[in-house]
Short mmCIF file of C-alpha atoms in Angstrom, two decimals:
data_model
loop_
_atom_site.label_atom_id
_atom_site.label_comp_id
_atom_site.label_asym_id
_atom_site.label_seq_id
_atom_site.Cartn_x
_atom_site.Cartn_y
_atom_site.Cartn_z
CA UNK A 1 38.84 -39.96 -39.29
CA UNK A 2 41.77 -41.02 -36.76
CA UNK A 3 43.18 -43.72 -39.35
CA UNK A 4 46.09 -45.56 -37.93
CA UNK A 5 47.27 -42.30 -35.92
CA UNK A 6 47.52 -42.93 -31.94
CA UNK A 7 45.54 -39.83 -31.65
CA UNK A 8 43.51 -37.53 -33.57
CA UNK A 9 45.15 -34.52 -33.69
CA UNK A 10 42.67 -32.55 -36.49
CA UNK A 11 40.11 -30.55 -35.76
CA UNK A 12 37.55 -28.31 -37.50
CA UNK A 13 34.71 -25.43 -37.56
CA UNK A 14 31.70 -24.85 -39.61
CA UNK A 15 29.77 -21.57 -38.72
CA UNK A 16 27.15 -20.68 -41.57
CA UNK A 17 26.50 -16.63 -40.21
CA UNK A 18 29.60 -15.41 -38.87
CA UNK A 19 28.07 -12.07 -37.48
CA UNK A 20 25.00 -13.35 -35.89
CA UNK A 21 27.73 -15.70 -33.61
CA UNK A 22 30.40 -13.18 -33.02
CA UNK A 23 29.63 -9.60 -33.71
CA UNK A 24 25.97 -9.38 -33.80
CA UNK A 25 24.71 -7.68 -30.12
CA UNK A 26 21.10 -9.20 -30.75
CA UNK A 27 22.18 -12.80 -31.95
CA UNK A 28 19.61 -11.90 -35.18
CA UNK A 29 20.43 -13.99 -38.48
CA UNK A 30 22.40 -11.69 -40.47
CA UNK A 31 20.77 -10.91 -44.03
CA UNK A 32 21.83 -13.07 -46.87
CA UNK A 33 23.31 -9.97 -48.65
CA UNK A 34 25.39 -9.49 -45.87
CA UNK A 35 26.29 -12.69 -44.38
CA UNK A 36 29.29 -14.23 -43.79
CA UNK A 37 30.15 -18.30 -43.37
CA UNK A 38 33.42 -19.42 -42.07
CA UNK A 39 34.63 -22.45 -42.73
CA UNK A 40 38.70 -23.88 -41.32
CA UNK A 41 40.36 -27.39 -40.89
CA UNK A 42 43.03 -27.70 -38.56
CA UNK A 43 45.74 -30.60 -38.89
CA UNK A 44 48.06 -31.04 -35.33
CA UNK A 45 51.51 -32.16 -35.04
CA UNK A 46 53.14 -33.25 -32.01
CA UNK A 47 49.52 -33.19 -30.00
CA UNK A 48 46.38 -31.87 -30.30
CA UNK A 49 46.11 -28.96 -28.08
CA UNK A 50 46.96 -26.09 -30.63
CA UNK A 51 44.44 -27.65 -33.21
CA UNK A 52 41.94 -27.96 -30.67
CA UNK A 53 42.40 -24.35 -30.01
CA UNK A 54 42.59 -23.42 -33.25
CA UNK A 55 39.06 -25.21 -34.06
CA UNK A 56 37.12 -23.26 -31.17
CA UNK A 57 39.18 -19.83 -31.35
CA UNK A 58 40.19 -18.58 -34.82
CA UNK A 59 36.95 -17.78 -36.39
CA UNK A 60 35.99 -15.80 -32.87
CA UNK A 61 39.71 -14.18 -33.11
CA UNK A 62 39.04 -12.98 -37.03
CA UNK A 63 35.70 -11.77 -36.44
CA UNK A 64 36.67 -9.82 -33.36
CA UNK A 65 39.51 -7.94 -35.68
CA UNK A 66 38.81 -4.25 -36.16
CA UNK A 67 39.71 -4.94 -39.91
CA UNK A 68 36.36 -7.22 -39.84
CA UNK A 69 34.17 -4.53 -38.40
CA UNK A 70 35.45 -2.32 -41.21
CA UNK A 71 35.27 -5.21 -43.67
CA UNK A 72 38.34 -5.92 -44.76
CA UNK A 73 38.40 -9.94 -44.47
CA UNK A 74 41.39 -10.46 -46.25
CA UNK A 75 43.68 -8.30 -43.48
CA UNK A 76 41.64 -9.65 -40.80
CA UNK A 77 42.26 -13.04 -41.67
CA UNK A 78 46.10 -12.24 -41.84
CA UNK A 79 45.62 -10.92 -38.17
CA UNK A 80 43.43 -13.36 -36.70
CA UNK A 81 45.93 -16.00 -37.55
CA UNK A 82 48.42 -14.00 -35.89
CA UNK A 83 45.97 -12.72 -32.75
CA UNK A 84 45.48 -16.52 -32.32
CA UNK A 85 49.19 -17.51 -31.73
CA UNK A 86 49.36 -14.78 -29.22
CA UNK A 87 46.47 -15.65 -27.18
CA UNK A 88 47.97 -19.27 -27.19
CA UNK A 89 51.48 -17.68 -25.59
CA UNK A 90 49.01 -15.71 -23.45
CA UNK A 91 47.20 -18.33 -22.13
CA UNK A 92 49.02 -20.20 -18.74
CA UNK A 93 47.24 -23.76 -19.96
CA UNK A 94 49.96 -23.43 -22.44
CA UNK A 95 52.78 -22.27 -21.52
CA UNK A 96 54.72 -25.33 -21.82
CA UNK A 97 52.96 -26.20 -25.16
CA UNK A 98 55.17 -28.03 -28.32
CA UNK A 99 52.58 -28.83 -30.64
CA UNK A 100 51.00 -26.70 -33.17
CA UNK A 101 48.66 -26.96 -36.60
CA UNK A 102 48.33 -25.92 -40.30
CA UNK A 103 44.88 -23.84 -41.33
CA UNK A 104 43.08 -23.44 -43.99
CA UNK A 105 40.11 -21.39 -43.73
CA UNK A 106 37.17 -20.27 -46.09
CA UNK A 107 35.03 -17.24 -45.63
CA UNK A 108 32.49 -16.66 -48.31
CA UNK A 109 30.07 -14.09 -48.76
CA UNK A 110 27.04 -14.08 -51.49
CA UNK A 111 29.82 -12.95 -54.46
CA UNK A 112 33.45 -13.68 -52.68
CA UNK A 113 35.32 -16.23 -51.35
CA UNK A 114 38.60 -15.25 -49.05
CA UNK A 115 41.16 -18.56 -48.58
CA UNK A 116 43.81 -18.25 -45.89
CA UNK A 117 46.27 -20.83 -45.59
CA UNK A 118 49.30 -21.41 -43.51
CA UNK A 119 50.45 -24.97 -43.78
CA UNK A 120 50.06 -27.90 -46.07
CA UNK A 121 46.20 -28.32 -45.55
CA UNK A 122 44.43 -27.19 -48.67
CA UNK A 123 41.63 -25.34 -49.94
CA UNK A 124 40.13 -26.47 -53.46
CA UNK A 125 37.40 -25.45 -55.70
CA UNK A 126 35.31 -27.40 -57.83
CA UNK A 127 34.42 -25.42 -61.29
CA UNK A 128 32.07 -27.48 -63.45
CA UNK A 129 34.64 -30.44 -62.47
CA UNK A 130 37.59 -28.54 -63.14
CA UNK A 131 40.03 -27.97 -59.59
CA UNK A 132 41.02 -24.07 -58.97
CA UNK A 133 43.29 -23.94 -56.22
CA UNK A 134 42.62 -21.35 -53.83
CA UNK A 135 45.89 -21.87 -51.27
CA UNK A 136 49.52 -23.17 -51.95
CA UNK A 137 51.31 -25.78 -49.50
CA UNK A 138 53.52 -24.02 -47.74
CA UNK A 139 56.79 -26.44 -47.68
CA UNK A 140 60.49 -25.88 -46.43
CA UNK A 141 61.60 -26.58 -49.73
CA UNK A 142 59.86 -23.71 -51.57
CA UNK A 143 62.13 -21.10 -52.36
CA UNK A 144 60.58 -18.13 -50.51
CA UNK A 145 60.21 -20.28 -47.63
CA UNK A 146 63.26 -21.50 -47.35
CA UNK A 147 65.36 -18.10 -48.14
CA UNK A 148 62.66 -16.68 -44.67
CA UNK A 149 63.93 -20.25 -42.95
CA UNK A 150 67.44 -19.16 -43.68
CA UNK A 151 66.80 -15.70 -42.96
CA UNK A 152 65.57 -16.13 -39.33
CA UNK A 153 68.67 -18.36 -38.72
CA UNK A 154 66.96 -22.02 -39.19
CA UNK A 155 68.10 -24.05 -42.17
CA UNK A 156 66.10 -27.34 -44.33
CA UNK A 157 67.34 -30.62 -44.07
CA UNK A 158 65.86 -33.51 -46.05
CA UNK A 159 62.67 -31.43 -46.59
CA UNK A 160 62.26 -30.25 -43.05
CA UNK A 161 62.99 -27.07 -40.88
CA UNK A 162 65.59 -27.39 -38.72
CA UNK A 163 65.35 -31.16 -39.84
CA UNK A 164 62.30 -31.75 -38.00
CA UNK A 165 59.00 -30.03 -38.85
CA UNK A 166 57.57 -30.89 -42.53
CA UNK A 167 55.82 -27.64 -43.23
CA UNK A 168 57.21 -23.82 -42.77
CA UNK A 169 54.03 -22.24 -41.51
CA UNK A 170 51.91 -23.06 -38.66
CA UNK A 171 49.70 -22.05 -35.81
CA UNK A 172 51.55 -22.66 -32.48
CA UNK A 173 54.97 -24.36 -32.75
CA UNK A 174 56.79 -21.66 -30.84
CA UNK A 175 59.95 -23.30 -30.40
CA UNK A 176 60.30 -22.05 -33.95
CA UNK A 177 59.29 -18.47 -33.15
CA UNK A 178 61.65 -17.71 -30.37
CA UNK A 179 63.81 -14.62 -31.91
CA UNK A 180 62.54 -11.43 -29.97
CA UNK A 181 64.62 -9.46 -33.20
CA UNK A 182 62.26 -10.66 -35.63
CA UNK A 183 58.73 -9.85 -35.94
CA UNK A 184 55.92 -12.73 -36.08
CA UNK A 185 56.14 -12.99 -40.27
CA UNK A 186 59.87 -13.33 -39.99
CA UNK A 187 60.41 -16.32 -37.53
CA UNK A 188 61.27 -19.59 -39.16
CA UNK A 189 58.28 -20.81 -38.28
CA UNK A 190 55.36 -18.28 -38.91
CA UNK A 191 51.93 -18.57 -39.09
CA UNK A 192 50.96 -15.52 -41.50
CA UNK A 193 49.00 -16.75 -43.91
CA UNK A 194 48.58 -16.22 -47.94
CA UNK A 195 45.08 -15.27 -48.53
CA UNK A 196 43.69 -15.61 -51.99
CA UNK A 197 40.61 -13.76 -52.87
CA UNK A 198 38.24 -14.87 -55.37
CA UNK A 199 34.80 -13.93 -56.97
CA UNK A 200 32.11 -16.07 -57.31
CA UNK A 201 30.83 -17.22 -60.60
CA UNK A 202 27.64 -19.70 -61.89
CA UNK A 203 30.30 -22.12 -62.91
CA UNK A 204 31.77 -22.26 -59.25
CA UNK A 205 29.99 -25.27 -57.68
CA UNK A 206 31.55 -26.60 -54.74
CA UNK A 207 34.59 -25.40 -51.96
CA UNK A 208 36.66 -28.51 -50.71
CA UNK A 209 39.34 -27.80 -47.54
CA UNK A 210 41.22 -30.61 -46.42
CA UNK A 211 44.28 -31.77 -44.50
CA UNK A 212 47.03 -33.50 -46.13
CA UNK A 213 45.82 -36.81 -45.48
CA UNK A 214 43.56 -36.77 -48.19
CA UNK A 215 46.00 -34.49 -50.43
CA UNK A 216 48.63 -37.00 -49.87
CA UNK A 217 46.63 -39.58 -51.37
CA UNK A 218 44.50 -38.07 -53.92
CA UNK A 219 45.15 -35.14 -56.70
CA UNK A 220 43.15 -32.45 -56.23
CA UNK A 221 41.10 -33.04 -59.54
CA UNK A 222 40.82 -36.60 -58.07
CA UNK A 223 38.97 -35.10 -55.13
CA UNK A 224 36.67 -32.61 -57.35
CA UNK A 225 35.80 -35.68 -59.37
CA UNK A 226 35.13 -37.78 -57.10
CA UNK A 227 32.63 -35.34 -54.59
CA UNK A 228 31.01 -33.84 -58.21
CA UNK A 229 29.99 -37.65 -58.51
CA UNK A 230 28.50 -38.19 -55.53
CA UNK A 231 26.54 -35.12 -55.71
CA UNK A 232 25.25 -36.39 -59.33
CA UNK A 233 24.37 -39.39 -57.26
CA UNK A 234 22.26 -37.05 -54.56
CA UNK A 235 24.70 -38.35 -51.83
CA UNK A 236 25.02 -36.05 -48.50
CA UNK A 237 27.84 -33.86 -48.56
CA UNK A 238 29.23 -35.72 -45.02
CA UNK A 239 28.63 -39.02 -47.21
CA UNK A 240 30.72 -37.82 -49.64
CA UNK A 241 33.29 -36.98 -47.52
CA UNK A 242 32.97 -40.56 -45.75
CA UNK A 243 33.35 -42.59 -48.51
CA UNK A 244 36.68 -40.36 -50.05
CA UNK A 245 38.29 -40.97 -46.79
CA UNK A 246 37.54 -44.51 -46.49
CA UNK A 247 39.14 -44.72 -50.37
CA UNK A 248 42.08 -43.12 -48.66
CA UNK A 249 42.51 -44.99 -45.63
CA UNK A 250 45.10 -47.66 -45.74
CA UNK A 251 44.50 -51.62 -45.34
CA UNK A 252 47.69 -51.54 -43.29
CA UNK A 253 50.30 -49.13 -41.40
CA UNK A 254 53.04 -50.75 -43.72
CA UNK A 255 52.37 -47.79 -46.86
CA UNK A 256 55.08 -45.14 -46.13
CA UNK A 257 52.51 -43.31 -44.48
CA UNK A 258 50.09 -42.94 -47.17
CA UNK A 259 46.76 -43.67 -46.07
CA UNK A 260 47.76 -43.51 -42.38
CA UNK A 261 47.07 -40.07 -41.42
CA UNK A 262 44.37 -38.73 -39.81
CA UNK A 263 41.87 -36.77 -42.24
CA UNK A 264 39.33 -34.42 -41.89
CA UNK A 265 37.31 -32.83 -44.72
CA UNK A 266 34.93 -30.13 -45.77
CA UNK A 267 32.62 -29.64 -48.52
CA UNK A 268 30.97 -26.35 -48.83
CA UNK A 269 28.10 -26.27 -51.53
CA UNK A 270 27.52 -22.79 -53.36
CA UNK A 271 23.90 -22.74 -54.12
CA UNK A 272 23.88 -19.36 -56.38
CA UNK A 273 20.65 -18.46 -54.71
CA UNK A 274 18.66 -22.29 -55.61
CA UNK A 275 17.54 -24.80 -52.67
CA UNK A 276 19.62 -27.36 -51.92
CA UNK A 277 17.61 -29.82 -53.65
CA UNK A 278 17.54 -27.54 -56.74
CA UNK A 279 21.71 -27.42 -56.61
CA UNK A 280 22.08 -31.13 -56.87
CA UNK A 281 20.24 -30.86 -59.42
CA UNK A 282 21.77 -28.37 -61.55
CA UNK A 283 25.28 -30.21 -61.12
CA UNK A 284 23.36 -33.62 -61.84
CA UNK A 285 21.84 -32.26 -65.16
CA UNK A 286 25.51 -30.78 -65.87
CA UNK A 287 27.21 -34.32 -65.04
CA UNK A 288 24.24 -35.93 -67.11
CA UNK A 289 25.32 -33.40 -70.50
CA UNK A 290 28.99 -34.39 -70.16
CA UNK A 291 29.20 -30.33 -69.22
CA UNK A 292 32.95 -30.58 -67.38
CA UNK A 293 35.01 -34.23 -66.00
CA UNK A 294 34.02 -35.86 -63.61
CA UNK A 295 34.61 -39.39 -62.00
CA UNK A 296 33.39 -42.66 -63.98
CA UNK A 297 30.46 -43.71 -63.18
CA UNK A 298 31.24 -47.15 -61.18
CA UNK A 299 32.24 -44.67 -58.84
CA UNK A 300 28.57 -44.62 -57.39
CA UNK A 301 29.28 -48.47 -57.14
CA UNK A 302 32.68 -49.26 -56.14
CA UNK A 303 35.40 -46.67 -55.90
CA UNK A 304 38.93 -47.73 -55.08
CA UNK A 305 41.66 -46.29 -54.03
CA UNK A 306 45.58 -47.70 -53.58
CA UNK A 307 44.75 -48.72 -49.82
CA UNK A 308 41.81 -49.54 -48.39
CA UNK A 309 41.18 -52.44 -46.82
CA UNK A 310 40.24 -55.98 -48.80
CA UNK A 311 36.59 -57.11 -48.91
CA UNK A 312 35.13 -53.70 -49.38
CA UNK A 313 33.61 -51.51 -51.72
CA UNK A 314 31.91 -48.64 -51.46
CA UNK A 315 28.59 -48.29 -52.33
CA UNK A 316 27.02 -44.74 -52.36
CA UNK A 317 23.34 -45.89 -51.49
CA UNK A 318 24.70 -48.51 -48.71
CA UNK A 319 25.01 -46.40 -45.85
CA UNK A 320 21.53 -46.00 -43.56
CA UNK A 321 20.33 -42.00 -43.60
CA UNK A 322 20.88 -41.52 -40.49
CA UNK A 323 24.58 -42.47 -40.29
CA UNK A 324 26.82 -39.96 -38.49
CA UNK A 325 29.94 -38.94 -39.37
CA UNK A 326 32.38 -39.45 -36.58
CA UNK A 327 35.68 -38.35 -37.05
CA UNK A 328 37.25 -40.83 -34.14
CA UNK A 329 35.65 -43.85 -35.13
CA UNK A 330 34.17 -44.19 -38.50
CA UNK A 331 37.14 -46.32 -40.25
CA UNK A 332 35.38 -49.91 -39.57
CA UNK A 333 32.35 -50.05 -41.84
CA UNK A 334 32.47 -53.64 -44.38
CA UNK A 335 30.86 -53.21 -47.79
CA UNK A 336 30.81 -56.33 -50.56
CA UNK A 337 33.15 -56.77 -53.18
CA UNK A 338 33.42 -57.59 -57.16
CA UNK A 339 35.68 -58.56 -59.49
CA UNK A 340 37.27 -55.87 -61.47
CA UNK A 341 38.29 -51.61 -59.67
CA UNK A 342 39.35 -48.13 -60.81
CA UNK A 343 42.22 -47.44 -58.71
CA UNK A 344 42.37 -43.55 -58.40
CA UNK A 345 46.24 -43.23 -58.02
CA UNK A 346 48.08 -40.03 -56.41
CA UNK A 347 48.52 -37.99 -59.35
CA UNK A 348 44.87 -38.39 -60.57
CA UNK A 349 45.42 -41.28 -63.04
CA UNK A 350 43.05 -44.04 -63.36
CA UNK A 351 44.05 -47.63 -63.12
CA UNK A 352 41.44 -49.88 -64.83
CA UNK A 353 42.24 -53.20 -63.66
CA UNK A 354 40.07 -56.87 -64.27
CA UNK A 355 42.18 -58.98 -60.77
CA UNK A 356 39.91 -59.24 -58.13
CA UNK A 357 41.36 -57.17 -55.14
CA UNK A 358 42.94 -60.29 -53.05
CA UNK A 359 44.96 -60.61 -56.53
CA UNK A 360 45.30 -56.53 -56.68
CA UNK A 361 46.20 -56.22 -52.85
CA UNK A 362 46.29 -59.44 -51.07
CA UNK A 363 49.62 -61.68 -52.16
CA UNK A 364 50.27 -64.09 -49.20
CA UNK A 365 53.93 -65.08 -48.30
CA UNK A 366 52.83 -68.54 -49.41
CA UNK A 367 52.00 -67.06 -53.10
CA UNK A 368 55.43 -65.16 -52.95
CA UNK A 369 56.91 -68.11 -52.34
CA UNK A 370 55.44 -69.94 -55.33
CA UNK A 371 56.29 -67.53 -57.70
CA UNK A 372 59.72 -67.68 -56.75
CA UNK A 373 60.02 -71.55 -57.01
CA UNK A 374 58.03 -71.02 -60.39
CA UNK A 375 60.50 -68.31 -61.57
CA UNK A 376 63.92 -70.90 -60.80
CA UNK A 377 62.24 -73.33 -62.56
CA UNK A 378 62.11 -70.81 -65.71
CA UNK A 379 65.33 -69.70 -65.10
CA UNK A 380 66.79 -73.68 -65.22
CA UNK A 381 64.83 -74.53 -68.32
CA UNK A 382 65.90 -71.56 -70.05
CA UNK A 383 69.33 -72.52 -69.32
CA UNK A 384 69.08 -75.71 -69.98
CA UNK A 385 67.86 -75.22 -73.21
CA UNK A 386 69.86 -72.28 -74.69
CA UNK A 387 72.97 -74.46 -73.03
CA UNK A 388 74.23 -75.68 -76.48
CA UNK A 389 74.19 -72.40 -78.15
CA UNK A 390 75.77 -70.87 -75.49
CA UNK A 391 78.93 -73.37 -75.38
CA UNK A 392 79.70 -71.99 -78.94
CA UNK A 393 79.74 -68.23 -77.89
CA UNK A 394 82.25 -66.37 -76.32
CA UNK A 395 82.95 -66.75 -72.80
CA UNK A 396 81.80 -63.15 -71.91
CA UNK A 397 78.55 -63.21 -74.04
CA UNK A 398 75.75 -62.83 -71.65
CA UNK A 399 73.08 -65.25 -71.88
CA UNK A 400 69.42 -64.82 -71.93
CA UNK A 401 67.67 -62.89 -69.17
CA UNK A 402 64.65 -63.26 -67.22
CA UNK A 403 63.41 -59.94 -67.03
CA UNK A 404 60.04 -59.36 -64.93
CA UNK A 405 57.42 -56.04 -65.25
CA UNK A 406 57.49 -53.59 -62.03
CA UNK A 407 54.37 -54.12 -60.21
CA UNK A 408 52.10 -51.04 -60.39
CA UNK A 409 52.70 -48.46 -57.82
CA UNK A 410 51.43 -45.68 -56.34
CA UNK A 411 52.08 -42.57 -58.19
CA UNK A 412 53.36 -39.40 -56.46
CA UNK A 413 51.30 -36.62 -55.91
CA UNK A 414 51.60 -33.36 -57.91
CA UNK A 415 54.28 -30.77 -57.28
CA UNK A 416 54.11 -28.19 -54.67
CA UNK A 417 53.07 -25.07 -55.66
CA UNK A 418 55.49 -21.69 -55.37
CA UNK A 419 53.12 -20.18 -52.42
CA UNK A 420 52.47 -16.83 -53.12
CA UNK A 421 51.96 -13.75 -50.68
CA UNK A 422 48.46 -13.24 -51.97
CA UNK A 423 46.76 -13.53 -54.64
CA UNK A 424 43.31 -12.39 -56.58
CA UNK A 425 41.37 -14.08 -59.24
CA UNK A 426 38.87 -12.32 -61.01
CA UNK A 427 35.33 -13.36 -62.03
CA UNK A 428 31.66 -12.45 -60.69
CA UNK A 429 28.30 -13.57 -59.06
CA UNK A 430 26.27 -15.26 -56.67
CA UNK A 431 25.79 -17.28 -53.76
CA UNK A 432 24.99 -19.37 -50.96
CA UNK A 433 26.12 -22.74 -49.30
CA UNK A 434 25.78 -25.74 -47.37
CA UNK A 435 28.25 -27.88 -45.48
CA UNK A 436 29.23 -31.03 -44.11
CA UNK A 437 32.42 -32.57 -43.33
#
């Protein structure tokens, strides 16, 4: 979704057999026991080009690694990121090139799952409702990233490198990467990744990777909540992903930012073997037994979040089947409203609310300006009255006050986490999945 952006600047791959694509010489599906899906989102600053790049080239880069033909995904994953900024510098088209792009990439086999992540993108999974993070946002502020900021001769101001550039690793971005002393994982910019390694369990149910336009506005418990409802519901994994970015997307460009960014999204389904019909449901039967949180169930009827637009709801069941997702376009879709919304704030919490959303959302300058003629007239006839009692104080005793609750605001998102070099979690078992984004 392009939001209020000028430009879409994301991009993103899907490929379900990695081999068969890349390294196969016959093009043959690759066995399930062997198989390998990749799965990346790509989120461009200053331009598209590097993200576009990124979309088309990285999986072909990481497969073509010797490291991959010896099957060792977790080193060629750390190359291929690197490979890929090198055949960007190698390539004339871009020679001249400023922009660049976070990534965060899934490959998953029947029993693993390998994350790699350089950037503030994200990589989540769902297990039985409950969000395992499988990358860390790489910030400026984090200590390790600032001491290799420092380091390389760059420096943090007011969160950014150098002042300017809101994340400390990236594909592309070479004005960042210029020092011929240091090697690639020492600039003050680099894009080696962390890659987190994890084993696949029955519990595991779902793999979420998304750029920080949905991360900015949502927790990511919010988001496991939220997509293990729809799937309860029996809603297409691209619906899913529709209707969390249309919670996200603002009803104005006047939020900070929040809301505004572009967004793309990915849910990968891990099917442990079943059909895709028997996987929705197993996690409907679980939702059904209270087996792990999930999102309330007006969800399925009208899920809000902090931004989007007045006069719409979302309705799970309202969309036609044959509705495609389009990332450049699909912001403009009206549903009906009712009185009474959950508002799903930054940090996860739940706002139950009974205003109607003009009330919630929707004060006019002409309503501001009643309340403040209302709120004079309070502040006279509290005057007024106390006026006698106040005449037999002391000069310096304060008089009453009109005091007036905060209106409810957006809470923060959760803390970024230290970003480890890489990292394994241990468990065991199966396979399989299906995605849309």
């Amino acid at each position: 979704m392009q939001g209020w952006r000028i430009t879409m600047e994301d991009a993103h791959a899907a490929i379900l057999d990695l081999q068969a694509k890349y390294r196969s010489k016959t093009s043959e599906p690759t066995s399930p026991d062997q198989r390998l899906s990749f799965f990346g989102v790509y989120d461009g600053h200053g331009g598209d080009k590097v993200a576009l790049f990124a979309g088309e080239k990285v999986h072909q880069i990481v497969a073509n690694q010797e490291a991959f033909a010896k099957g060792d995904i977790e080193q060629a994953l750390k190359d291929g990121f690197l490979a890929t900024d090198r055949a960007i510098l190698d390539d004339p088209r871009y020679e001249e090139e400023v922009s660049g792009c976070t990534a965060s990439v899934g490959v998953i086999s029947r029993d693993k799952i390998w994350v790699a992540n350089a950037g503030d993108s994200r990589t989540v999974l769902g297990v039985k409702g409950r969000a395992k993070p499988l990358s860390f946002d790489h910030k400026p502020q984090n200590e390790g990233e600032k001491a290799r900021i420092s380091a390389a001769g760059g420096f943090v101001d007011f969160g950014r490198v150098n002042g300017n550039l809101a994340l400390s690793r990236a594909i592309g971005d070479f004005e960042f990467k210029k020092s011929a002393e240091l090697s690639p994982e020492q600039q003050i910019v680099t894009a080696y990744p962390d890659v987190t390694t994890h084993e696949i369990t029955e519990d595991d149910e779902f793999l979420v990777i998304a750029c920080d336009g949905i991360w900015d506005c949502q927790s990511s418990q919010a988001v496991v909540e939220f997509v293990r409802r729809g799937i309860a519901a029996k809603q297409d994994l691209y619906r899913i992903c529709e209707n969390m970015m249309d919670n996200c997307l603002s009803s104005n460009s006047e939020t900070g930012g929040v809301g505004c960014d572009n967004m793309t999204m990915v849910i990968v389904g891990l099917l442990h073997g079943k059909t895709k019909e028997e996987w929705y449901n197993t996690i409907a039967e679980r939702v059904a037994n209270g087996d792990g949180p999930v999102a309330p169930p007006e969800v399925a009827a009208e899920f809000r979040g902090p931004g989007v637009r007045p006069g719409t709801r979302h309705q799970f069941d309202e969309s036609p089947d044959d509705y495609d997702l389009d990332t450049d376009s699909n912001s403009r879709r009206a549903f009906g409203v009712r009185s009474g919304r959950i508002i799903l704030l930054g940090d996860g919490t739940e706002v139950h609310t009974g205003q109607d959303e003009d009330d919630l959302f929707d004060a006019t300058e002409e309503e501001d300006e009643e309340k403040d003629v209302v709120q004079k007239q309070v502040r006279n006839s509290t005057a007024n009255s106390g006026l006698d009692a106040v005449r037999g104080h002391r000069e310096d005793t304060p008089g009453p006050e009109l005091t007036q609750k905060p209106a409810v605001q957006n809470a923060e998102t959760a803390p970024v986490s230290a970003s480890p070099a890489s990292i394994n979690t241990e468990t065991s078992n199966d396979e399989n999945k299906a995605a849309k984004s």
